[in-house]
XYZ file of C-alpha atoms in Angstrom:
705
model
C 0.032 0.023 0.040
C 1.063 3.644 -0.483
C 3.354 4.910 2.295
C 1.786 7.066 4.920
C 3.143 10.602 5.521
C 3.267 12.222 8.939
C 3.773 15.952 8.709
C 6.059 17.750 11.066
C 4.564 19.033 14.244
C 2.937 22.429 13.701
C 1.914 22.009 10.090
C -1.666 22.792 9.569
C -4.251 22.629 6.763
C -4.852 26.268 5.871
C -7.489 28.087 3.898
C -8.716 31.492 3.001
C -10.293 33.775 5.564
C -13.873 32.780 4.544
C -14.417 29.081 5.218
C -17.053 28.958 2.389
C -14.734 30.056 -0.357
C -15.760 26.772 -2.091
C -17.734 27.262 -5.320
C -15.569 27.545 -8.299
C -12.889 29.142 -6.052
C -9.321 29.761 -7.053
C -7.427 30.380 -3.894
C -4.046 32.051 -3.768
C -1.461 31.306 -1.037
C 1.904 32.882 -0.428
C 4.422 31.491 2.090
C 6.450 33.769 4.325
C 10.061 34.242 3.187
C 12.455 31.499 4.167
C 16.154 30.637 3.556
C 17.188 27.175 2.523
C 20.094 25.290 0.918
C 20.177 21.943 -0.870
C 18.828 19.393 -0.266
C 15.482 21.088 0.233
C 12.321 19.033 -0.225
C 8.646 20.394 -0.178
C 5.888 18.114 0.783
C 2.602 19.571 -0.614
C -0.943 18.644 -1.045
C -4.223 20.540 -1.590
C -7.878 19.923 -2.025
C -8.663 19.682 -4.653
C -5.858 20.724 -7.017
C -2.918 23.010 -6.930
C -0.268 24.901 -9.121
C 3.088 25.698 -7.487
C 5.503 28.501 -8.200
C 8.895 28.801 -6.478
C 10.457 32.204 -6.584
C 8.131 33.050 -9.426
C 8.976 30.022 -11.597
C 6.256 27.437 -12.200
C 7.328 24.249 -10.499
C 4.496 21.708 -11.030
C 0.946 20.741 -10.258
C -0.858 18.041 -8.217
C -1.846 16.196 -6.255
C -2.471 12.760 -7.717
C -6.160 11.914 -7.724
C -7.265 10.601 -4.464
C -10.094 10.221 -1.956
C -9.779 12.879 0.779
C -9.462 10.234 3.523
C -6.369 8.984 1.653
C -4.940 12.363 0.563
C -2.042 12.109 -1.833
C 1.022 14.170 -0.828
C 3.592 15.204 -3.385
C 7.257 15.445 -2.808
C 9.016 18.243 -4.808
C 12.647 18.878 -5.078
C 13.202 22.593 -4.465
C 16.948 22.706 -5.179
C 16.709 23.909 -8.880
C 14.594 26.861 -7.834
C 16.408 28.091 -4.581
C 18.117 31.488 -4.519
C 20.569 32.976 -2.096
C 18.558 34.982 0.408
C 14.792 34.818 0.912
C 12.715 32.352 -1.005
C 8.991 32.335 -1.603
C 6.372 29.768 -2.370
C 3.146 30.718 -4.257
C 0.403 28.127 -4.591
C -2.925 28.372 -6.329
C -5.600 25.967 -5.182
C -8.795 25.304 -7.256
C -11.788 24.029 -5.516
C -14.969 23.459 -7.677
C -17.138 22.966 -4.590
C -18.697 19.711 -5.840
C -17.605 16.141 -6.674
C -17.075 15.112 -10.220
C -15.566 12.213 -12.096
C -11.927 12.755 -10.973
C -12.014 14.346 -7.573
C -14.210 14.091 -4.460
C -15.467 17.148 -2.549
C -16.166 16.964 1.197
C -17.182 20.615 1.942
C -13.740 22.007 2.581
C -10.720 23.448 0.783
C -7.277 23.602 2.013
C -3.460 23.409 1.570
C -0.976 21.468 3.562
C 2.734 21.998 3.172
C 6.199 21.406 4.781
C 9.718 22.389 3.563
C 12.498 20.303 5.022
C 16.330 20.773 4.729
C 18.337 17.657 5.600
C 15.166 16.220 7.084
C 14.582 19.182 9.403
C 11.457 21.389 8.889
C 12.126 25.064 8.108
C 8.744 26.058 6.714
C 5.258 24.791 7.547
C 1.824 25.770 6.422
C 0.324 27.848 9.197
C -1.078 31.299 10.026
C 2.036 33.074 8.798
C 1.065 32.449 5.252
C -1.098 34.914 3.401
C -4.221 33.962 1.473
C -7.020 35.380 -0.715
C -9.399 34.343 -3.345
C -8.256 35.141 -6.947
C -10.667 37.917 -8.024
C -9.854 37.406 -11.751
C -11.797 34.077 -11.994
C -15.543 34.209 -12.209
C -17.581 31.801 -9.943
C -20.711 31.805 -11.937
C -19.652 29.277 -14.709
C -21.125 26.087 -16.064
C -19.273 22.735 -16.080
C -17.123 21.773 -19.031
C -19.249 18.561 -19.108
C -21.237 16.370 -16.840
C -17.972 14.641 -15.969
C -15.687 17.615 -15.151
C -15.238 20.859 -13.353
C -16.028 24.440 -14.332
C -15.468 26.419 -17.397
C -12.762 28.992 -16.756
C -13.960 32.612 -17.255
C -11.374 35.210 -16.405
C -10.810 38.994 -16.388
C -7.105 39.937 -16.780
C -7.974 43.425 -15.540
C -8.448 41.794 -12.037
C -5.166 39.801 -12.207
C -1.888 40.839 -10.634
C 1.667 39.328 -10.472
C 0.978 37.671 -7.224
C 3.339 34.671 -7.996
C 6.285 36.990 -8.192
C 8.514 36.711 -5.051
C 8.664 40.532 -4.595
C 4.846 41.039 -4.764
C 3.472 42.913 -1.873
C 0.822 40.742 -0.122
C 0.442 43.051 2.833
C -3.249 43.627 2.012
C -3.931 39.940 2.082
C -5.529 38.125 5.034
C -3.501 35.670 7.161
C -4.255 32.036 6.143
C -6.945 30.484 8.206
C -6.191 27.213 9.965
C -8.660 24.815 8.379
C -7.761 21.491 10.056
C -5.058 19.636 11.813
C -3.494 16.691 10.005
C -5.656 13.693 10.564
C -8.866 15.717 11.083
C -11.801 15.177 8.749
C -12.133 15.183 5.801
C -8.359 14.560 5.319
C -8.050 11.786 7.808
C -5.163 9.989 6.131
C -2.066 11.203 4.232
C -0.175 9.006 1.719
C 2.960 9.653 -0.288
C 2.427 9.906 -4.006
C 3.260 6.650 -5.556
C 2.890 7.449 -9.311
C 5.092 9.809 -11.303
C 4.340 13.387 -12.143
C 3.330 14.145 -15.668
C 6.026 15.662 -17.778
C 5.044 18.979 -19.147
C 6.392 20.591 -22.334
C 5.444 23.592 -24.294
C 5.202 23.419 -28.058
C 4.361 25.734 -30.947
C 1.483 23.953 -32.695
C 1.093 24.498 -36.376
C -2.153 26.072 -37.526
C -4.237 24.287 -40.176
C -7.002 26.922 -40.619
C -7.616 30.527 -40.199
C -11.024 32.273 -40.246
C -12.604 35.771 -39.859
C -16.136 36.592 -39.128
C -18.528 38.368 -36.754
C -17.885 38.301 -33.039
C -21.150 36.573 -31.973
C -21.858 37.358 -28.397
C -25.497 36.254 -28.173
C -25.350 34.253 -24.885
C -23.527 34.141 -21.649
C -21.990 30.790 -22.524
C -18.412 31.125 -24.065
C -18.753 27.785 -25.901
C -21.982 28.671 -27.650
C -20.627 32.036 -28.684
C -17.410 30.520 -30.052
C -19.368 27.789 -31.938
C -21.719 30.323 -33.505
C -18.930 32.601 -34.513
C -16.914 29.838 -36.035
C -19.904 28.658 -38.023
C -20.451 32.205 -39.263
C -16.889 32.871 -40.260
C -15.107 32.507 -43.475
C -11.661 30.923 -44.251
C -8.760 33.100 -44.948
C -5.104 32.274 -46.053
C -3.347 30.334 -43.412
C 0.196 31.785 -43.714
C 1.759 32.532 -40.362
C 5.021 34.473 -40.571
C 7.631 34.599 -37.783
C 7.115 33.932 -34.163
C 4.481 36.704 -33.773
C 1.323 37.165 -35.741
C -0.099 40.642 -36.013
C -3.911 41.039 -35.993
C -6.070 44.019 -36.886
C -9.758 43.640 -36.098
C -12.577 46.104 -36.392
C -15.179 46.398 -33.720
C -17.384 43.330 -33.720
C -14.997 41.168 -35.687
C -13.365 37.901 -34.654
C -10.336 35.891 -35.724
C -10.054 32.172 -35.361
C -6.988 29.796 -35.596
C -7.290 26.098 -35.623
C -4.321 23.879 -34.560
C -3.914 20.138 -35.051
C -1.723 18.333 -32.338
C -1.640 15.198 -34.354
C -3.477 13.054 -31.798
C -5.142 13.601 -28.490
C -3.098 14.939 -25.587
C -3.620 16.001 -22.086
C -3.004 19.664 -22.896
C -3.641 23.319 -22.376
C -3.619 26.163 -24.788
C -1.574 29.298 -24.063
C -1.708 32.642 -25.858
C 1.021 35.260 -25.471
C -0.473 38.582 -26.261
C 1.305 42.034 -26.813
C -0.118 45.522 -27.431
C -3.739 44.676 -26.513
C -6.171 47.475 -26.351
C -7.969 45.932 -23.500
C -11.425 44.269 -23.518
C -10.624 41.876 -26.239
C -12.058 38.257 -25.677
C -9.718 35.275 -26.040
C -11.401 31.854 -26.106
C -9.539 28.509 -26.223
C -11.550 25.434 -27.052
C -10.774 21.766 -27.370
C -12.098 19.361 -29.910
C -11.331 15.804 -31.036
C -12.878 15.207 -34.371
C -13.142 16.455 -37.874
C -15.502 14.859 -40.395
C -15.001 15.596 -44.069
C -12.529 18.224 -43.208
C -15.097 19.967 -40.840
C -14.366 20.537 -37.156
C -16.880 19.009 -34.856
C -17.565 21.273 -32.015
C -19.568 19.636 -29.126
C -23.074 20.481 -28.531
C -23.876 21.188 -24.753
C -27.538 20.187 -25.324
C -26.535 16.537 -25.842
C -26.129 13.946 -23.147
C -22.552 14.650 -22.124
C -23.209 18.459 -22.115
C -19.669 19.129 -23.365
C -18.531 22.845 -23.498
C -14.714 22.709 -23.477
C -14.206 26.405 -24.014
C -12.473 28.785 -21.591
C -12.739 32.602 -21.823
C -10.427 35.467 -20.865
C -11.030 39.116 -21.164
C -7.717 40.976 -21.815
C -6.368 44.062 -20.116
C -4.323 46.567 -21.987
C -0.765 45.712 -22.917
C 1.238 42.493 -22.674
C -0.039 39.330 -20.955
C -0.143 35.592 -21.063
C -3.483 33.776 -21.263
C -3.261 30.344 -19.657
C -5.919 28.641 -17.548
C -5.605 26.606 -14.468
C -6.863 23.225 -15.569
C -5.264 20.843 -18.062
C -7.844 19.969 -20.731
C -7.584 17.329 -23.515
C -8.154 16.796 -27.161
C -6.530 16.729 -30.616
C -7.651 20.169 -31.988
C -7.036 23.536 -30.181
C -9.244 26.381 -31.432
C -8.332 30.011 -30.600
C -10.832 32.832 -30.948
C -9.908 36.447 -30.498
C -13.025 38.724 -30.542
C -12.883 42.590 -30.536
C -15.750 44.537 -28.969
C -13.758 47.633 -30.146
C -11.163 48.029 -32.781
C -7.844 46.561 -31.825
C -4.373 45.965 -33.239
C -2.311 43.526 -31.349
C 0.089 40.629 -31.950
C 0.240 37.180 -30.395
C 1.585 33.736 -30.568
C -0.183 30.534 -29.631
C 1.403 27.656 -27.676
C 0.219 24.293 -26.258
C 1.316 22.937 -22.887
C 1.398 19.013 -23.324
C 1.404 16.784 -20.260
C 2.385 13.113 -20.530
C 2.995 10.098 -18.256
C 6.684 9.292 -18.316
C 6.220 5.862 -19.762
C 9.339 3.825 -20.386
C 8.568 1.376 -23.300
C 10.540 -1.746 -22.658
C 8.813 -4.159 -25.118
C 6.506 -3.905 -28.022
C 4.982 -6.495 -30.323
C 6.376 -6.415 -33.821
C 5.380 -8.402 -36.801
C 6.449 -8.637 -40.516
C 3.043 -7.121 -41.554
C 3.208 -3.374 -42.037
C -0.527 -2.897 -41.483
C -0.451 -4.905 -38.171
C 2.552 -2.822 -37.113
C 0.521 0.387 -37.773
C -2.267 -1.024 -35.729
C 0.139 -1.757 -32.887
C 1.233 1.877 -33.136
C -2.349 3.067 -33.064
C -2.967 1.079 -29.813
C 0.244 2.256 -28.202
C -0.541 5.909 -29.017
C -4.028 5.485 -27.662
C -2.743 4.109 -24.339
C -0.083 6.832 -23.973
C -2.686 9.510 -24.850
C -4.834 8.106 -21.930
C -2.194 7.847 -19.204
C -2.335 10.449 -16.451
C -1.646 9.599 -12.768
C -3.433 6.371 -13.496
C -5.484 5.369 -16.566
C -8.260 7.483 -18.056
C -10.682 6.233 -20.672
C -10.009 9.453 -22.885
C -8.692 12.810 -22.270
C -11.330 14.694 -24.216
C -14.889 14.986 -22.903
C -14.431 13.314 -19.473
C -10.797 12.202 -18.610
C -12.230 9.707 -16.056
C -10.885 6.485 -14.634
C -13.666 4.007 -15.039
C -13.049 0.917 -12.893
C -14.060 -1.513 -15.726
C -11.751 0.151 -18.169
C -8.821 -0.279 -15.917
C -8.471 -4.013 -16.634
C -8.253 -3.510 -20.368
C -5.845 -0.533 -19.967
C -3.545 -2.551 -17.593
C -3.282 -5.462 -20.085
C -2.467 -3.009 -22.884
C 0.163 -1.438 -20.618
C 1.608 -4.815 -19.959
C 2.331 -5.352 -23.750
C 4.568 -2.244 -23.573
C 6.226 -1.912 -20.073
C 6.743 -3.413 -16.694
C 5.602 -0.194 -15.098
C 2.696 -1.311 -13.021
C 2.309 1.834 -10.764
C -0.959 2.878 -12.412
C -2.405 -0.649 -11.944
C -1.423 -0.690 -8.302
C -2.892 2.735 -7.800
C -6.097 1.786 -9.306
C -6.473 -1.409 -7.241
C -5.922 0.505 -4.033
C -8.158 3.414 -4.832
C -10.993 1.098 -5.883
C -11.058 -0.445 -2.297
C -10.612 3.004 -0.671
C -13.928 4.019 -2.288
C -15.831 0.788 -1.521
C -19.409 0.982 -0.373
C -20.343 -0.404 3.076
C -21.861 -3.600 1.367
C -18.498 -4.174 -0.451
C -19.566 -2.987 -3.862
C -16.891 -0.942 -5.636
C -17.476 2.450 -7.234
C -17.768 2.754 -10.975
C -15.446 5.814 -11.261
C -12.150 5.960 -9.417
C -11.958 8.273 -7.430
C -15.520 9.551 -7.512
C -18.754 10.153 -5.672
C -20.667 9.275 -8.910
C -23.166 6.983 -7.270
C -25.473 6.864 -10.272
C -22.661 5.318 -12.192
C -21.856 2.450 -9.806
C -21.726 -0.528 -12.141
C -21.556 -3.837 -10.284
C -20.338 -5.717 -13.245
C -17.191 -3.538 -13.160
C -16.416 -5.313 -9.883
C -15.931 -8.439 -11.895
C -13.347 -6.713 -13.960
C -11.586 -5.622 -10.717
C -11.359 -9.311 -9.672
C -9.727 -10.049 -13.046
C -7.396 -7.056 -12.583
C -6.417 -8.316 -9.199
C -5.761 -11.740 -10.518
C -3.740 -10.331 -13.443
C -1.664 -8.158 -11.170
C -0.716 -10.974 -8.793
C 0.398 -13.137 -11.733
C 2.236 -10.406 -13.600
C 3.850 -8.510 -10.574
C 4.093 -11.233 -7.979
C 3.041 -8.636 -5.410
C 1.412 -10.947 -2.878
C 1.667 -8.375 -0.126
C -0.680 -5.916 -1.823
C -3.150 -8.731 -2.803
C -3.154 -9.893 0.797
C -3.854 -6.400 1.966
C -6.807 -6.105 -0.464
C -8.051 -9.677 0.316
C -10.844 -8.677 2.750
C -12.254 -6.265 0.056
C -12.225 -9.125 -2.446
C -14.358 -11.282 -0.173
C -16.805 -8.404 0.552
C -17.150 -7.689 -3.204
C -17.870 -11.247 -4.178
C -20.450 -11.351 -1.478
C -22.114 -8.135 -2.703
C -22.116 -9.412 -6.289
C -24.025 -12.496 -5.169
C -26.488 -10.764 -2.843
C -29.357 -9.686 -5.172
C -31.279 -12.448 -6.992
C -34.191 -12.548 -9.367
C -35.820 -15.951 -10.114
C -32.791 -17.672 -8.650
C -30.323 -15.791 -10.836
C -28.143 -12.761 -10.049
C -29.179 -9.300 -11.053
C -27.992 -5.763 -10.676
C -29.075 -4.549 -7.196
C -31.686 -1.688 -7.115
C -29.936 1.733 -7.335
C -26.955 0.320 -9.204
C -26.399 0.803 -12.908
C -26.746 -2.162 -15.283
C -24.216 -2.146 -18.186
C -23.810 -5.041 -20.636
C -22.384 -3.320 -23.654
C -23.158 -0.587 -26.092
C -24.294 -3.222 -28.517
C -28.055 -3.892 -28.948
C -28.194 -6.857 -26.548
C -31.381 -7.524 -24.622
C -31.472 -5.057 -21.757
C -33.615 -6.815 -19.167
C -32.585 -8.831 -16.150
C -31.582 -11.343 -15.256
C -28.984 -11.291 -17.954
C -26.637 -13.982 -19.160
C -23.620 -11.633 -19.411
C -24.002 -10.464 -15.823
C -24.361 -13.964 -14.450
C -21.638 -15.480 -16.605
C -19.282 -12.531 -15.667
C -19.795 -13.367 -11.944
C -19.080 -16.891 -12.625
C -15.843 -15.820 -14.236
C -14.942 -13.664 -11.418
C -15.556 -16.460 -8.777
C -13.436 -18.776 -10.861
C -10.591 -16.255 -11.083
C -10.832 -15.547 -7.345
C -10.788 -19.285 -6.519
C -7.625 -19.633 -8.739
C -6.001 -16.670 -6.976
C -6.927 -18.127 -3.546
C -5.300 -21.437 -4.532
C -2.062 -19.685 -5.548
C -2.032 -17.839 -2.223
C -3.115 -20.818 -0.194
C -6.147 -19.043 1.078
C -9.121 -21.020 2.512
C -11.866 -19.287 0.406
C -10.885 -21.141 -2.719
C -13.201 -24.084 -2.254
C -16.224 -21.878 -1.331
C -15.820 -19.537 -4.317
C -15.395 -22.514 -6.580
C -18.626 -24.025 -5.313
C -20.351 -20.799 -5.741
C -19.101 -20.487 -9.405
C -20.285 -24.147 -10.080
C -23.726 -23.528 -8.591
C -24.230 -20.255 -10.551
C -22.922 -21.847 -13.688
C -25.555 -24.576 -13.505
C -28.279 -22.115 -12.857
C -27.192 -19.887 -15.698
C -26.956 -22.771 -18.256
C -30.399 -23.962 -17.261
C -32.020 -20.663 -18.227
C -29.903 -19.099 -20.964
C -28.983 -22.173 -23.098
C -31.327 -24.517 -24.903
C -31.106 -28.205 -25.616
C -29.014 -27.610 -28.789
C -26.360 -25.660 -26.883
C -27.474 -22.247 -28.219
C -26.930 -19.489 -25.670
C -29.222 -16.462 -25.348
C -28.835 -13.044 -23.507
C -32.239 -13.122 -21.706
C -34.705 -15.657 -20.361
C -37.151 -14.599 -23.167
C -34.468 -15.533 -25.699
C -34.801 -12.291 -27.741
C -31.042 -11.872 -28.615
C -27.963 -13.906 -28.981
C -24.612 -12.011 -28.636
C -20.980 -12.534 -29.178
C -20.425 -11.473 -25.624
C -22.602 -14.117 -24.067
C -21.025 -16.791 -26.368
C -17.472 -15.652 -25.242
C -18.259 -15.697 -21.617
C -19.955 -19.061 -21.887
C -16.805 -20.491 -23.480
C -14.342 -18.715 -21.062
C -16.212 -20.047 -18.011
C -16.597 -23.475 -19.322
C -20.369 -23.138 -19.165
C -20.784 -24.108 -22.831
C -20.870 -27.793 -23.424
C -17.582 -28.991 -25.073
C -19.685 -30.428 -27.887
C -20.920 -26.929 -28.977
C -17.899 -24.897 -27.985
C -16.338 -24.944 -31.420
C -19.657 -23.942 -33.140
C -19.935 -20.911 -30.667
C -16.344 -19.818 -31.552
C -17.118 -20.169 -35.273
C -20.129 -17.816 -34.819
C -18.074 -15.347 -32.797
C -15.324 -15.231 -35.443
C -17.739 -15.095 -38.398
C -19.672 -12.050 -36.953
C -16.517 -10.046 -36.257
C -15.179 -10.923 -39.785
C -18.354 -9.526 -41.311
C -17.360 -5.966 -41.944
C -20.959 -4.712 -41.353
C -21.450 -2.967 -37.981
C -25.184 -2.816 -38.345
C -27.376 -5.352 -36.412
C -29.754 -7.485 -38.354
C -32.643 -9.104 -36.260
C -31.877 -12.783 -35.546
C -28.180 -12.395 -36.158
C -25.468 -12.653 -33.430
C -25.154 -9.192 -31.758
C -21.693 -7.669 -32.616
C -19.824 -6.640 -29.421
C -18.266 -3.251 -29.022
C -14.452 -2.702 -29.393
C -14.356 -2.728 -25.507
C -15.925 -6.196 -25.191
C -14.016 -7.622 -28.067
C -11.353 -8.250 -25.471
C -13.483 -11.257 -24.203
C -14.013 -12.521 -27.693
C -10.233 -12.468 -28.293
C -9.641 -14.215 -24.980
C -12.020 -17.002 -25.935
C -10.601 -17.414 -29.380
C -6.911 -17.295 -28.203
C -7.485 -19.800 -25.337
C -8.985 -22.295 -27.840
C -6.168 -22.092 -30.486
C -7.740 -19.555 -32.712
C -5.030 -16.951 -32.728
C -5.090 -16.550 -36.469
C -8.838 -15.432 -36.276
C -7.869 -12.957 -33.658
C -5.286 -11.516 -35.963
C -7.629 -11.308 -39.008
C -10.299 -9.584 -36.796
C -7.844 -7.033 -35.672
C -6.640 -6.492 -39.192
C -10.198 -5.932 -40.381
C -11.744 -4.013 -37.542
C -8.802 -1.939 -36.131
C -7.210 -1.756 -39.484
C -10.140 0.424 -40.770
C -9.004 3.183 -38.385
C -5.331 2.906 -39.618
C -6.454 2.954 -43.247
C -8.546 6.009 -42.591
C -5.447 7.799 -41.153
C -6.800 7.855 -37.574
C -3.888 8.041 -34.981
C -5.863 6.423 -32.050
C -8.588 3.843 -31.390
C -12.212 4.859 -31.232
C -14.553 4.124 -28.315
C -17.037 2.304 -30.620
C -17.348 1.138 -34.286
C -19.283 4.379 -35.061
C -18.743 7.492 -33.151
C -21.048 9.828 -35.198
C -23.312 9.921 -31.953
C -23.198 13.183 -30.030
C -19.804 13.605 -28.371
C -18.520 10.310 -29.697
C -14.767 9.904 -28.986
C -12.045 8.802 -31.379
C -9.498 8.218 -28.565
C -10.467 5.699 -25.968
C -7.880 3.478 -24.167
C -10.177 0.523 -23.663
C -10.166 -0.021 -27.448
C -6.375 -0.390 -27.462
C -6.237 -3.983 -26.263
C -5.368 -5.655 -29.623
C -1.754 -4.891 -28.693
C -2.064 -7.067 -25.691
C -3.585 -9.876 -27.548
C -0.880 -9.694 -30.266
C 1.810 -9.688 -27.579
C 0.121 -12.841 -26.015
C 0.014 -14.600 -29.284
C 3.767 -14.248 -29.606
C 3.576 -15.186 -33.260
C 5.837 -14.423 -36.136
C 3.062 -12.906 -38.320
C 3.828 -12.663 -42.016
C 2.104 -10.361 -44.405
C -0.501 -12.401 -46.366
C 0.492 -13.012 -49.976
C -1.194 -10.879 -52.608
C -3.501 -12.408 -55.252
C -0.706 -12.301 -57.865
C 1.635 -14.304 -55.571
C -0.964 -17.090 -54.992
C -1.181 -17.999 -58.643
């Protein structure tokens, strides 16, 4: 488990003077001056996120995602930033005031810090620090999506150089003691056990310029940008030199679209000179172009995505850069002029990436398969932050179920299992009293608690023990495993297992039967019990026999309801649909009779090798890219590796042939806010790695005659 941290005596959680500075609050903290010499180390955490400057130089951001009761503490080397004489820390803390899909809110905001030299504390967070709320950020903003925090709306006329060490903070309030270490809600402190993201700044190349009217018809920056973009006209895209000069009449807007090449965790930056004041700068993030047309998200759709931040300029020179890292492939800049303006600017992008060291990578003699491997590797790398996320655009969330697929994909590239370990631990930290695990890690997203994702956690624990040999962690999580398996078996309908009331049932995006009890849910719990029993055998735990008996009993009940006398398997008791996923789980669990297993595998392979994605009534339901993992497992374990390769070539190869750099979340993402970069679709690299084949390019027609 992550190492605990005990702060030096006297360190306090500190906040601003008003304890209810919570809603969309950007809080500024300045330390008293201190002198230090190497080696100097800063231990720092904040709820919910911070950015740090040391002597005016940006030094990093954090903390790693965590539950407040297990607050993650960063250790930062101050040596590169120290000066002779007084030093200053400046820390900005963002508190949205609500939980979302990456952070958990417990009605408090705060900062905890300690600087130590040679292990001795020389600076602690306490009442000697100065604090205030940043007046340049607006509090009345909508969320960027249902998954994330707020849109950033800022007025540079209200900003000052408060991060500079010489800034006079005499008018600020003393920091307010908010809690002692160990007090609620931050009852536990643990050392960060995953690496920091590496941040680099690049000059992205523009691919399109436009001019048009400055549409300002609503209070929503995203809607105004989208309307202005639609009403604008393309102009020559010929940037010259490091600066671009811009002349705009009153009521006009300029747009520049940049392509980063693939999705990144990123942030746009605009360096502006000679602004008149009052100009509006908007930075938006998008992921998709169709037919050469940029797709800007529509906040009226389900995900309510409005990834557009807005800044009003002050006169003169300034840098526009928000607090939060965003994500996407395309960066769209808008400069709108309420009055005539002549300014110059340059656009940059801050990219943040997990420092993944690739130590292995499947390679074949087939150029197309190698391009598919690259596509999968790029997808995974795009979706690594402190741990895994499903995609950096739209939600940037760690779904528990996705973690298994992402961990397997990572295993095809590296022995770095820190994100896997982190996910396993956080899942248990967020467990419900009945033992069920949360659907989003970390999160208070109770409406998205998906019990079936607990089955994937069991598979992840089993994989981690086999791959890492970390029996100590598995034993520490063992009680949680038992409670989870009990919770999964607690709710029954007609003798079969079903999703408990208040939990979310999720089978697949495919058009399987949606009612319960469902074959997929029951078969997946059979698989989880079987994997848990095998794990218990390896660790000589006494639960093995009981879990195996539970699996056998549930297997008999499931086969009696969902399969007929001919060995056909159905998704529901009414036998309205038959699906690849049910077939695959029936094979993987040994529930399908041996006499029909090959026929089921034939049907699985034939449906995936049919290039049509459309479902025809009566046909086997095609699984999503996500659930193709189980199809590949069933095929591989039964000697059908060649079919796995051909399915990958057909279905993932379509994205390569279309020039896509990353794998999509579904076969078709034309639905609102569909994503073209999702890590759970990158698992073919794992299956190719497991096959360990020398795969040769198939002969052309001319070579076969």
